[in-house]
Amino acid sequence: MPFDTKYDSGFYRIAVDESQDLLRAEWLRTVNKDELVEGGTKLYEILRETGITLVMADARVLTALPSDAKDWMASTFYELLSQTGLKMMARVVPSAIFSKIALESVVTRAEALGVTKFEVKNFTDPKDALSWLLA
């Protein structure tokens, strides 16, 4: 797939394959809230600019997030993404059960707040995530 890197901060990378209407976002290391907000905002901006509707978000390295970062994701991040043309997001989460549950709870809270206007599904394997998006 011909991915074109749109953003690379050293802690977060966003690449787009416009021919498949696919964006791949990958956290490169554990981040603090400011970095999470910066990366999440950049994802929103790139989705707005490109009109991409499918996202694979690889968060396997996010094994611990501060509670204020999770609050921002649940209340603001998913609302921002819902203002784009995003239709499906496959999240690749850590396989460690505690980290996986922590990340899954963010989506559950966002859905309960009614801010998620797209389909979200969690995976532990990027290949499975990609298969779901491109099916």
CSV table of C-alpha atoms in Angstrom, one decimal:
chain,number,residue,atom,x,y,z
A,1,MET,CA,0.0,0.0,0.0
A,2,PRO,CA,1.4,3.4,-0.9
A,3,PHE,CA,1.2,5.2,2.4
A,4,ASP,CA,2.2,8.9,2.4
A,5,THR,CA,3.4,10.1,5.9
A,6,LYS,CA,1.4,13.3,6.8
A,7,TYR,CA,2.7,13.7,10.3
A,8,ASP,CA,5.6,12.4,12.4
A,9,SER,CA,6.4,13.9,15.7
A,10,GLY,CA,8.7,11.2,17.1
A,11,PHE,CA,5.9,9.9,19.3
A,12,TYR,CA,3.0,9.7,16.8
A,13,ARG,CA,2.9,9.0,13.1
A,14,ILE,CA,0.1,9.4,10.7
A,15,ALA,CA,0.2,8.1,7.1
A,16,VAL,CA,-2.5,8.1,4.5
A,17,ASP,CA,-3.3,5.8,1.5
A,18,GLU,CA,-5.8,7.8,-0.4
A,19,SER,CA,-6.3,5.0,-3.0
A,20,GLN,CA,-7.8,2.8,-0.3
A,21,ASP,CA,-9.4,5.7,1.7
A,22,LEU,CA,-7.3,4.6,4.6
A,23,LEU,CA,-5.4,6.4,7.4
A,24,ARG,CA,-2.9,4.6,9.6
A,25,ALA,CA,-2.1,6.3,12.9
A,26,GLU,CA,0.5,4.8,15.2
A,27,TRP,CA,1.7,5.8,18.7
A,28,LEU,CA,5.5,5.3,18.8
A,29,ARG,CA,5.9,5.4,22.6
A,30,THR,CA,4.0,6.1,25.8
A,31,VAL,CA,2.8,9.7,25.9
A,32,ASN,CA,1.6,12.3,28.4
A,33,LYS,CA,-1.7,14.2,28.1
A,34,ASP,CA,-0.2,17.2,26.1
A,35,GLU,CA,1.3,14.8,23.6
A,36,LEU,CA,-1.9,12.8,23.4
A,37,VAL,CA,-3.9,16.0,22.7
A,38,GLU,CA,-1.3,17.1,20.1
A,39,GLY,CA,-1.5,13.8,18.3
A,40,GLY,CA,-5.2,13.5,18.5
A,41,THR,CA,-5.8,17.0,17.3
A,42,LYS,CA,-3.4,16.4,14.3
A,43,LEU,CA,-5.4,13.2,13.5
A,44,TYR,CA,-8.6,15.3,13.4
A,45,GLU,CA,-7.0,17.9,11.2
A,46,ILE,CA,-5.7,15.4,8.7
A,47,LEU,CA,-9.1,13.6,8.6
A,48,ARG,CA,-10.7,17.0,7.9
A,49,GLU,CA,-8.1,17.8,5.1
A,50,THR,CA,-8.2,14.5,3.4
A,51,GLY,CA,-11.8,13.3,3.8
A,52,ILE,CA,-10.5,9.8,4.6
A,53,THR,CA,-13.2,7.5,6.1
A,54,LEU,CA,-11.3,4.5,7.4
A,55,VAL,CA,-8.7,4.7,10.2
A,56,MET,CA,-6.5,2.1,11.8
A,57,ALA,CA,-5.2,3.5,15.1
A,58,ASP,CA,-2.3,1.5,16.6
A,59,ALA,CA,-2.1,2.1,20.3
A,60,ARG,CA,-0.3,-1.0,21.4
A,61,VAL,CA,2.5,1.0,23.1
A,62,LEU,CA,0.0,3.0,25.2
A,63,THR,CA,0.1,0.8,28.3
A,64,ALA,CA,-0.6,3.5,30.8
A,65,LEU,CA,-2.6,6.8,30.3
A,66,PRO,CA,-3.2,9.4,32.9
A,67,SER,CA,-6.9,9.8,33.9
A,68,ASP,CA,-7.0,13.4,32.5
A,69,ALA,CA,-5.8,12.0,29.1
A,70,LYS,CA,-8.5,9.4,29.1
A,71,ASP,CA,-11.1,12.1,30.1
A,72,TRP,CA,-10.0,14.2,27.1
A,73,MET,CA,-10.2,11.3,24.7
A,74,ALA,CA,-13.7,10.3,25.9
A,75,SER,CA,-15.2,13.8,26.0
A,76,THR,CA,-13.3,15.8,23.3
A,77,PHE,CA,-11.3,13.5,21.0
A,78,TYR,CA,-14.2,11.3,19.8
A,79,GLU,CA,-16.4,14.3,19.4
A,80,LEU,CA,-13.7,15.9,17.1
A,81,LEU,CA,-13.4,12.8,15.0
A,82,SER,CA,-17.2,12.7,14.7
A,83,GLN,CA,-17.0,16.1,13.0
A,84,THR,CA,-15.1,14.5,10.1
A,85,GLY,CA,-16.1,12.0,7.4
A,86,LEU,CA,-14.8,9.1,9.5
A,87,LYS,CA,-17.0,6.0,9.2
A,88,MET,CA,-14.9,3.2,10.7
A,89,MET,CA,-12.0,3.1,13.2
A,90,ALA,CA,-10.1,-0.1,14.0
A,91,ARG,CA,-8.1,0.4,17.2
A,92,VAL,CA,-5.2,-1.9,17.8
A,93,VAL,CA,-4.9,-2.1,21.6
A,94,PRO,CA,-2.3,-3.7,23.9
A,95,SER,CA,-2.8,-7.4,24.5
A,96,ALA,CA,-2.1,-6.9,28.3
A,97,ILE,CA,-5.6,-7.1,29.8
A,98,PHE,CA,-5.3,-4.1,32.1
A,99,SER,CA,-4.1,-1.8,29.4
A,100,LYS,CA,-6.7,-3.2,26.9
A,101,ILE,CA,-9.5,-2.6,29.4
A,102,ALA,CA,-8.3,1.0,30.1
A,103,LEU,CA,-8.4,1.9,26.4
A,104,GLU,CA,-11.7,0.1,25.7
A,105,SER,CA,-13.3,2.0,28.6
A,106,VAL,CA,-12.5,5.3,26.8
A,107,VAL,CA,-14.7,4.3,23.8
A,108,THR,CA,-17.4,3.0,26.1
A,109,ARG,CA,-17.6,6.4,27.9
A,110,ALA,CA,-17.5,8.3,24.6
A,111,GLU,CA,-20.4,6.2,23.3
A,112,ALA,CA,-22.3,6.7,26.5
A,113,LEU,CA,-21.9,10.5,26.1
A,114,GLY,CA,-23.3,10.2,22.6
A,115,VAL,CA,-20.3,11.8,20.9
A,116,THR,CA,-19.2,8.8,18.7
A,117,LYS,CA,-20.8,9.0,15.2
A,118,PHE,CA,-18.7,6.2,13.6
A,119,GLU,CA,-18.1,2.5,14.2
A,120,VAL,CA,-15.2,1.6,16.5
A,121,LYS,CA,-13.9,-1.9,17.0
A,122,ASN,CA,-10.9,-3.1,19.0
A,123,PHE,CA,-8.3,-5.6,17.9
A,124,THR,CA,-5.0,-6.9,19.3
A,125,ASP,CA,-3.6,-7.8,15.8
A,126,PRO,CA,-3.1,-5.1,13.1
A,127,LYS,CA,-3.8,-7.6,10.3
A,128,ASP,CA,-7.2,-8.4,11.8
A,129,ALA,CA,-7.9,-4.6,12.1
A,130,LEU,CA,-7.0,-4.0,8.5
A,131,SER,CA,-9.1,-6.9,7.3
A,132,TRP,CA,-12.1,-5.6,9.1
A,133,LEU,CA,-11.6,-2.1,7.6
A,134,LEU,CA,-11.1,-3.3,4.1
A,135,ALA,CA,-13.8,-6.0,4.1
